[in-house]
PDB file of C-alpha atoms and ligand atoms in Angstrom:
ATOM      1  CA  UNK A 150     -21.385  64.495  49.371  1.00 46.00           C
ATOM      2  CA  UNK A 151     -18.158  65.741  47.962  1.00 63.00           C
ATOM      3  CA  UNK A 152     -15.656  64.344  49.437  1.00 75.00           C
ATOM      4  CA  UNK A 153     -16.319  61.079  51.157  1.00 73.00           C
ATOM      5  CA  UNK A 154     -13.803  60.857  54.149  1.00 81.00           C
ATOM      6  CA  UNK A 155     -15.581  64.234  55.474  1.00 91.00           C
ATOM      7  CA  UNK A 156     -18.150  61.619  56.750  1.00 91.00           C
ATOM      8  CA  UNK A 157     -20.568  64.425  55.275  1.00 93.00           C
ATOM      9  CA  UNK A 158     -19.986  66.980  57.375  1.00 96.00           C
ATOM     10  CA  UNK A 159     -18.532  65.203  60.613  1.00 97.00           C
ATOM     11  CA  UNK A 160     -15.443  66.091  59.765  1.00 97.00           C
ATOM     12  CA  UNK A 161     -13.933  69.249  58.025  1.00 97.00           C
ATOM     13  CA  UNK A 162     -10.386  70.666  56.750  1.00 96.00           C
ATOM     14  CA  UNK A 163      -9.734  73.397  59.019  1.00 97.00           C
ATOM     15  CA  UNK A 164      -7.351  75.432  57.972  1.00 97.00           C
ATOM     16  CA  UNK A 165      -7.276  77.932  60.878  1.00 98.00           C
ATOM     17  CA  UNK A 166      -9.613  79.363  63.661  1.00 98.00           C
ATOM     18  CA  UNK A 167      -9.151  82.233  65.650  1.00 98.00           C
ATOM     19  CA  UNK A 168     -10.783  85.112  67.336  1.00 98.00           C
ATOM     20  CA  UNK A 169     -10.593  88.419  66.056  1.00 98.00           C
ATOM     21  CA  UNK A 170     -12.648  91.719  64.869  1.00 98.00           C
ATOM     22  CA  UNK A 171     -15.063  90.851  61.570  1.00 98.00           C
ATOM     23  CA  UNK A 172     -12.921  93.599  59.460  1.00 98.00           C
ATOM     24  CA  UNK A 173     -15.101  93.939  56.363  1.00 98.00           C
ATOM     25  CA  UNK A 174     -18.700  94.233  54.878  1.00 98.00           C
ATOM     26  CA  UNK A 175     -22.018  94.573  57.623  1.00 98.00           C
ATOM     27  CA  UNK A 176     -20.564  93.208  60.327  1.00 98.00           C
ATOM     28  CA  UNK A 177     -17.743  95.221  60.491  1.00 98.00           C
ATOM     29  CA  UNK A 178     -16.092  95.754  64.301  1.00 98.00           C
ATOM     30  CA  UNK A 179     -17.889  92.793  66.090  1.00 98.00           C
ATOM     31  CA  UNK A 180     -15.605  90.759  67.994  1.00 98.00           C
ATOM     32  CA  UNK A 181     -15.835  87.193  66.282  1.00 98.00           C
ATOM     33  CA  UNK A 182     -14.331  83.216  65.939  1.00 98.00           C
ATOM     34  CA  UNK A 183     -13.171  82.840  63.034  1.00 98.00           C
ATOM     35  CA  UNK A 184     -13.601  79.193  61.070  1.00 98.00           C
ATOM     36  CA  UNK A 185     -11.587  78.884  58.172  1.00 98.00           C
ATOM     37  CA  UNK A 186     -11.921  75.838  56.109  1.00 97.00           C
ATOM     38  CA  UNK A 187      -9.336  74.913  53.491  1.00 96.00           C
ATOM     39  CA  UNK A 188     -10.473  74.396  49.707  1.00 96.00           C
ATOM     40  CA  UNK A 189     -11.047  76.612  46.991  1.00 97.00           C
ATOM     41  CA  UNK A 190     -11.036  76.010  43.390  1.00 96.00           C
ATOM     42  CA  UNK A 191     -12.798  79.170  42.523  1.00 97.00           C
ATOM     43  CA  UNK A 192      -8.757  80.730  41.477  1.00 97.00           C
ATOM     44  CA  UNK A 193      -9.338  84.709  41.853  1.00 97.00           C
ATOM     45  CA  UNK A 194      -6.025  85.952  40.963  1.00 96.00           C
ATOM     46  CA  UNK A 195      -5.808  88.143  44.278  1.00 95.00           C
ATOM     47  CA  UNK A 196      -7.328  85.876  46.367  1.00 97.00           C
ATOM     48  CA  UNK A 197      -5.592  86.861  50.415  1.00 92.00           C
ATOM     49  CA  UNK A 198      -6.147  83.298  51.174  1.00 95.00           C
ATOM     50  CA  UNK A 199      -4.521  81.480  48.696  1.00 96.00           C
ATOM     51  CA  UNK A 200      -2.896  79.065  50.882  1.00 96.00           C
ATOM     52  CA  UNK A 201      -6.266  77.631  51.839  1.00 96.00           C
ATOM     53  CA  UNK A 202      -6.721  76.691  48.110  1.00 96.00           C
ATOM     54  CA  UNK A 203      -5.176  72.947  48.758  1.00 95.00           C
ATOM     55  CA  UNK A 204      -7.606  71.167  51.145  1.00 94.00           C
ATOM     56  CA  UNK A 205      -5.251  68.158  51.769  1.00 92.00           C
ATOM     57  CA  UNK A 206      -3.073  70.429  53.182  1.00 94.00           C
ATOM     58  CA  UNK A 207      -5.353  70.719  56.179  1.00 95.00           C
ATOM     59  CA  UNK A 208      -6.049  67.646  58.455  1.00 91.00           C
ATOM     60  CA  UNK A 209     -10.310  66.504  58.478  1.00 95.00           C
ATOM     61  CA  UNK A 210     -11.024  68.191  62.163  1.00 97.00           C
ATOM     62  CA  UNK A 211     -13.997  66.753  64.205  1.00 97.00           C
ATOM     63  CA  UNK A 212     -16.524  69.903  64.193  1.00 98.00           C
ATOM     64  CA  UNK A 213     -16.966  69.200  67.781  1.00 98.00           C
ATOM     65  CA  UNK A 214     -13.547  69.963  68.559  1.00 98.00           C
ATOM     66  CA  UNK A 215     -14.132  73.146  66.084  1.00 98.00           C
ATOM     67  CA  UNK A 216     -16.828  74.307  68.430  1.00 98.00           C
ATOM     68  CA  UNK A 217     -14.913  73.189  71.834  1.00 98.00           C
ATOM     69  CA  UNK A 218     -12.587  75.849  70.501  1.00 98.00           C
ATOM     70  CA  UNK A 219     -15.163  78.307  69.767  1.00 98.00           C
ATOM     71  CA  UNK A 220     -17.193  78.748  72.854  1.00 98.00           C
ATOM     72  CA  UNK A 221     -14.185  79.200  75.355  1.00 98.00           C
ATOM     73  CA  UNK A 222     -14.376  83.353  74.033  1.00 98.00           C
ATOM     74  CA  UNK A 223     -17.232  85.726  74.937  1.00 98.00           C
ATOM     75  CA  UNK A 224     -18.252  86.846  71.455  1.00 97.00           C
ATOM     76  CA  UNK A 225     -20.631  84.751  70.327  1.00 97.00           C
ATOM     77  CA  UNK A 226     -20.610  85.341  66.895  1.00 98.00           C
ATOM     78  CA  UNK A 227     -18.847  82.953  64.003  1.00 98.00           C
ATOM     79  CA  UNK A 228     -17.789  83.631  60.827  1.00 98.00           C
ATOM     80  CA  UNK A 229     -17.323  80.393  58.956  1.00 98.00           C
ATOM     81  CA  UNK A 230     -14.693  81.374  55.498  1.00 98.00           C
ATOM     82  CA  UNK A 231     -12.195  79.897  53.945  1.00 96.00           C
ATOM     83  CA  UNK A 232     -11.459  79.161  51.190  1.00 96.00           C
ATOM     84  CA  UNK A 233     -14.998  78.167  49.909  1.00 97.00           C
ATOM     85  CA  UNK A 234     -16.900  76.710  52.745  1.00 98.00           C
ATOM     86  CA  UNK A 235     -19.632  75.631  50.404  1.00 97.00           C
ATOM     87  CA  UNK A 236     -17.639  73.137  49.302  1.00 96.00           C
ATOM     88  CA  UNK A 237     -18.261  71.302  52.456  1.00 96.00           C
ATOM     89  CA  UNK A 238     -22.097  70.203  54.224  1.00 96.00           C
ATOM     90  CA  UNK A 239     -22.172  72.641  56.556  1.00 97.00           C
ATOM     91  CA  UNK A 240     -25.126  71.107  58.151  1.00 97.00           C
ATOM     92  CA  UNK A 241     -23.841  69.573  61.152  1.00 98.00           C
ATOM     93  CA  UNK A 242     -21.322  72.261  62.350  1.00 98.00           C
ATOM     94  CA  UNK A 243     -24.352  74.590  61.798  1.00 98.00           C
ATOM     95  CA  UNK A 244     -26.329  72.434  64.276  1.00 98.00           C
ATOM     96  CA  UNK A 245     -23.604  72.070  66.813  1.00 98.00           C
ATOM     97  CA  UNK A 246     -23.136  76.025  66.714  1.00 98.00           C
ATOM     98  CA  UNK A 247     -26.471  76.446  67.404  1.00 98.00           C
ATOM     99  CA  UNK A 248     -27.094  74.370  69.935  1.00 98.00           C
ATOM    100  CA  UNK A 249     -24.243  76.449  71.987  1.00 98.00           C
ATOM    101  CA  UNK A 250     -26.509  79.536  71.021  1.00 98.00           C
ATOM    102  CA  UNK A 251     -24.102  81.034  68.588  1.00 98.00           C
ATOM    103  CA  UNK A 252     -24.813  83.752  65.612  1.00 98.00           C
ATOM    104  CA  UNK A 253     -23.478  82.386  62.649  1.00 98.00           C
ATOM    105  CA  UNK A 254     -22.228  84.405  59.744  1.00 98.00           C
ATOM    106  CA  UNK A 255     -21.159  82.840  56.135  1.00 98.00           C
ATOM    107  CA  UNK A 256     -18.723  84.532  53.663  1.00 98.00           C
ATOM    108  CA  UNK A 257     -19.435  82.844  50.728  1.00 98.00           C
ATOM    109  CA  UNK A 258     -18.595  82.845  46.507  1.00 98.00           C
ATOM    110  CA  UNK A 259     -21.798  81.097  46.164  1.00 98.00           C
ATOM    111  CA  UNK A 260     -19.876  78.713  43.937  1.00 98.00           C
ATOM    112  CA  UNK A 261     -21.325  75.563  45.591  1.00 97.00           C
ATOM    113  CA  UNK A 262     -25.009  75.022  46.848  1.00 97.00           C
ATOM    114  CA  UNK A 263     -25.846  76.174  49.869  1.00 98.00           C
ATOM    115  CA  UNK A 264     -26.307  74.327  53.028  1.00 97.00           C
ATOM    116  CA  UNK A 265     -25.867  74.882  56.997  1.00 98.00           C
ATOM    117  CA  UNK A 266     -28.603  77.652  58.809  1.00 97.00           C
ATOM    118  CA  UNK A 267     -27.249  81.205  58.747  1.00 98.00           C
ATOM    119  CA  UNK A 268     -27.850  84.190  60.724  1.00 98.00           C
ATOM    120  CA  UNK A 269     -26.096  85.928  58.016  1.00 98.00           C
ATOM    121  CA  UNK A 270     -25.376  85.468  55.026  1.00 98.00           C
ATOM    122  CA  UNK A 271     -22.327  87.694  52.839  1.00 98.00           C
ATOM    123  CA  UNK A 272     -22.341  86.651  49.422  1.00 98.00           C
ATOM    124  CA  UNK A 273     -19.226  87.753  47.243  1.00 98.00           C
ATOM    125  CA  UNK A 274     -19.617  86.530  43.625  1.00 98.00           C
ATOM    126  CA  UNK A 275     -17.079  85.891  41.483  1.00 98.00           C
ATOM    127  CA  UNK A 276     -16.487  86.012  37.722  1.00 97.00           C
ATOM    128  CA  UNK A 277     -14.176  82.536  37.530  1.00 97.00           C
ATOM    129  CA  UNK A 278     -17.316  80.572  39.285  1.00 98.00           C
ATOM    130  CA  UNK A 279     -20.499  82.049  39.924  1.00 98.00           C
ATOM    131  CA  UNK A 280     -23.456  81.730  42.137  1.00 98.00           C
ATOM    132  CA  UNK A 281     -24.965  78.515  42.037  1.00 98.00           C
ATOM    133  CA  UNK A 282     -28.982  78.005  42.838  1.00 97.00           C
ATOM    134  CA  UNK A 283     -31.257  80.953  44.238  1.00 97.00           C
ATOM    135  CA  UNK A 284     -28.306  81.926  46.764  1.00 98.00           C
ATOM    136  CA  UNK A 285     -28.685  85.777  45.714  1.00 98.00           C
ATOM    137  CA  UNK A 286     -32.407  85.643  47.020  1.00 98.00           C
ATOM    138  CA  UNK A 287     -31.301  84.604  50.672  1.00 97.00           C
ATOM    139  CA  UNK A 288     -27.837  86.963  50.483  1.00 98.00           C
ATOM    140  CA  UNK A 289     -28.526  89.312  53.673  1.00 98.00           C
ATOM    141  CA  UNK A 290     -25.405  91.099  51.873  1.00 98.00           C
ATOM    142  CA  UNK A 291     -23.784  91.065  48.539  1.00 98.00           C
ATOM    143  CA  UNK A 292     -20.270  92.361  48.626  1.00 98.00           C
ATOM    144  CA  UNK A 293     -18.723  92.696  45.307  1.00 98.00           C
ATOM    145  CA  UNK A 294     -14.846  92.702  44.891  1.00 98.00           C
ATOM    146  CA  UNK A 295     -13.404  95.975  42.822  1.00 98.00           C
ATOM    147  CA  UNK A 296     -10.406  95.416  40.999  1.00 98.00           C
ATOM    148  CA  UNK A 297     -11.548  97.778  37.594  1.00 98.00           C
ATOM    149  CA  UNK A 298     -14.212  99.507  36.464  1.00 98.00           C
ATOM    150  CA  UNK A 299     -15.153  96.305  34.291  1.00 98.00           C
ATOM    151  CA  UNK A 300     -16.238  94.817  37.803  1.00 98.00           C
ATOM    152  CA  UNK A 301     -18.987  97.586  38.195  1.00 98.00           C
ATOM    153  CA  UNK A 302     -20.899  96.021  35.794  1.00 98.00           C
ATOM    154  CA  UNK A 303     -20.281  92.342  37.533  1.00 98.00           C
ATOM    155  CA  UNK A 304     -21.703  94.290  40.323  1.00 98.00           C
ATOM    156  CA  UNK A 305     -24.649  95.439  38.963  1.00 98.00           C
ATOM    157  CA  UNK A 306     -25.391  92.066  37.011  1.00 98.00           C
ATOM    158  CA  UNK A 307     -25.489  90.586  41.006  1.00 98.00           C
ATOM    159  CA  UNK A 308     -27.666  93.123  42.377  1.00 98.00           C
ATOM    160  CA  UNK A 309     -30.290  92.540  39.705  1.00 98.00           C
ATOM    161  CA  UNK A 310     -30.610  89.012  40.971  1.00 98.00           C
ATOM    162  CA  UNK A 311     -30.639  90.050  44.728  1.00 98.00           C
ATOM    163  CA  UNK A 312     -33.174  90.561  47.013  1.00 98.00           C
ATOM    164  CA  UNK A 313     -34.595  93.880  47.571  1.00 97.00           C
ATOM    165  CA  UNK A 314     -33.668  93.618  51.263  1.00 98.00           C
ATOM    166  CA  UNK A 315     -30.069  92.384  50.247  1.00 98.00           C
ATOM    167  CA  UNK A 316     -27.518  95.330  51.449  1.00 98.00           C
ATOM    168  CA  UNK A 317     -24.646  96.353  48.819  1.00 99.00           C
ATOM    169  CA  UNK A 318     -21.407  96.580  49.253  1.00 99.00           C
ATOM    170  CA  UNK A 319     -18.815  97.329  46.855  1.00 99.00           C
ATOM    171  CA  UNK A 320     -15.285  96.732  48.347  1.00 98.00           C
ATOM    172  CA  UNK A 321     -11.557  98.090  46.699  1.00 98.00           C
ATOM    173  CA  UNK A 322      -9.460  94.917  45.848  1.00 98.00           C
ATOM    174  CA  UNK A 323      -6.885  95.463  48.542  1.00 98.00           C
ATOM    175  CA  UNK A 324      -3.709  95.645  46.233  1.00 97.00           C
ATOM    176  CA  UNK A 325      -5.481  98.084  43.780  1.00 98.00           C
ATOM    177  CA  UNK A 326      -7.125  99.974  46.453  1.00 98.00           C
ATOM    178  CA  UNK A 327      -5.258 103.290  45.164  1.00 98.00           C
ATOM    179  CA  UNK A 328      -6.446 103.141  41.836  1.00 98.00           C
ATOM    180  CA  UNK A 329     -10.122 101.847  42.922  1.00 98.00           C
ATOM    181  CA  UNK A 330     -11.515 103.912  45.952  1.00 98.00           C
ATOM    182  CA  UNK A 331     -11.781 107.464  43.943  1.00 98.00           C
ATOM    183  CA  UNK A 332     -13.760 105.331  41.518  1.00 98.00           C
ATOM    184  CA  UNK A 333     -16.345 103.511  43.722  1.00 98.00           C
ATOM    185  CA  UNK A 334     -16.626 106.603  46.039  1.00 98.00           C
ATOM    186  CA  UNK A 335     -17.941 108.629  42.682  1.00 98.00           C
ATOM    187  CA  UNK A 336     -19.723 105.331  41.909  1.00 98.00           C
ATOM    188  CA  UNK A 337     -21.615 105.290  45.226  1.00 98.00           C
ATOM    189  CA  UNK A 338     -22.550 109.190  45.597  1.00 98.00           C
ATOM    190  CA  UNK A 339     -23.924 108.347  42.340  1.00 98.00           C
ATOM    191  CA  UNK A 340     -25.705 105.264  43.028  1.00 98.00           C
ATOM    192  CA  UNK A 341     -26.529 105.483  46.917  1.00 98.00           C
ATOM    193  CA  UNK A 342     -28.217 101.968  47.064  1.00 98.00           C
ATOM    194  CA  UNK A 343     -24.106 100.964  47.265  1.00 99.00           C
ATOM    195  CA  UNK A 344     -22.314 101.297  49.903  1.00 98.00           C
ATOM    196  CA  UNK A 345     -18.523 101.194  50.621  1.00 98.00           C
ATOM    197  CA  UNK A 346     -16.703  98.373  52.388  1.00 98.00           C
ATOM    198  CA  UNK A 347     -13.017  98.753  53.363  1.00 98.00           C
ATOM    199  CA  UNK A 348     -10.857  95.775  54.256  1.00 98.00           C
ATOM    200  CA  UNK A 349     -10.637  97.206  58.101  1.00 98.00           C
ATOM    201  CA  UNK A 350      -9.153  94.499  59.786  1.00 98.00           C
ATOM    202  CA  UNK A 351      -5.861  95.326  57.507  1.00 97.00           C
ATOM    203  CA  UNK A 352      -5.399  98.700  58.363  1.00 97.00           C
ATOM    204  CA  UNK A 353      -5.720  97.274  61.751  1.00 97.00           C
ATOM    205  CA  UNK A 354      -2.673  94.846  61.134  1.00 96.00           C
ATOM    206  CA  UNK A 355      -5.130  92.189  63.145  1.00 96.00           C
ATOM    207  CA  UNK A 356      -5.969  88.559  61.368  1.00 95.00           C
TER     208      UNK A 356
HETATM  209  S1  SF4 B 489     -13.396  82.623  46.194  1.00 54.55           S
HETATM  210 FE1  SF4 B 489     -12.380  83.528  47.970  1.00 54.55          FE
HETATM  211  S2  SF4 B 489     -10.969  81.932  48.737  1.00 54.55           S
HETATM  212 FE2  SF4 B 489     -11.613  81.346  46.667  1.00 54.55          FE
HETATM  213  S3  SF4 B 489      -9.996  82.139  45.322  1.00 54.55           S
HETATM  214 FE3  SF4 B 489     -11.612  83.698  45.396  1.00 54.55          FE
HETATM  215  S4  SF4 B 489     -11.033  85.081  47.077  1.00 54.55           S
HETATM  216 FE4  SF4 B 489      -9.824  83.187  47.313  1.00 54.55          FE
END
């Protein structure tokens, strides 16, 4: 256990929750409830969330008042983010979810071991802190960050260690998203297994 006042999972720092449209990667368009936990110390230099990196900043919630919140919408689908939610037993939330019949989806660095039961799972390596334990080999997706060509190959290194079933995303860094989607659309008519994920949920102006 982490951090011990999180009573191992009883308890975690939520930074926000809220329901919205998934915006990126597989699940693109579904209506779901967002849970975003605070805590990061993974540091990407664009990170969109950066405010979640602090986790004292965000008061230790009871999950059942995390999933009170979550069943009052008709989507039942839940995206648990952050920050990086591995840093936190998700074992416990995960059970409550499920008990209220919920899909559960994970957006994930990998940077901490895994834990919690997934419907899906996005994994989005990073450089700063990779993958930790066999987490590529359970990825249902692996959506890798573009920011330059350099990243390609970071790309590439990740789908080596993937599963065959594991889908592949490659998605423009949203502030160099000029510069990058000529490149990865050339990229991906050249290497089909790829395919393209656009930040959708910004050019949507939604959350
Ligand atoms: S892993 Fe995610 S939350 Fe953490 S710094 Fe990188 S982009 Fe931000």
């Amino acid at each position: 256990m982490r951090i011990p006042e999180l009573n191992n999972g009883d308890l975690l720092p939520l930074a926000e929750s809220f329901y919205t449209i998934q915006g990126e990667g597989y699940n693109t368009g579904k209506a779901a409830f967002f849970i975003r936990l605070g805590g990061c110390d993974v540091g990407c230099s664009w990170c969109d969330a950066k405010e979640t990196w602090n986790p004292a900043l965000y008061p230790p919630t009871p999950i059942e008042n995390i999933v009170n919140e979550a069943v009052k919408y008709k989507a039942k689908s839940i995206v648990i983010t952050g920050g990086e939610p591995l840093t936190y037993p998700l074992d416990k939330l995960c059970k409550l979810l499920k008990k209220e019949r919920m899909q559960i989806f994970l957006e994930t660095s990998g940077s901490y071991p895994l834990s919690g039961i997934f419907d899906w799972i996005c994994l989005s390596p990073k450089k700063r802190k990779p993958p930790v334990g066999d987490i590529h080999q359970i990825a249902s997706e692996l959506k890798v960050i573009i920011e330059k060509e350099e990243d390609l190959i970071w790309a590439e290194e990740n789908r080596a260690k993937a599963a065959k079933s594991t889908l592949l995303y490659l998605q423009p860094e949203w502030s160099r998203r000029a510069e990058m989607v000529p490149l990865i659309v050339e990229y991906v008519k050249n290497n089909p297994a790829w395919s393209i994920s656009l930040q959708t949920h910004k050019y949507m102006n939604i959350p």
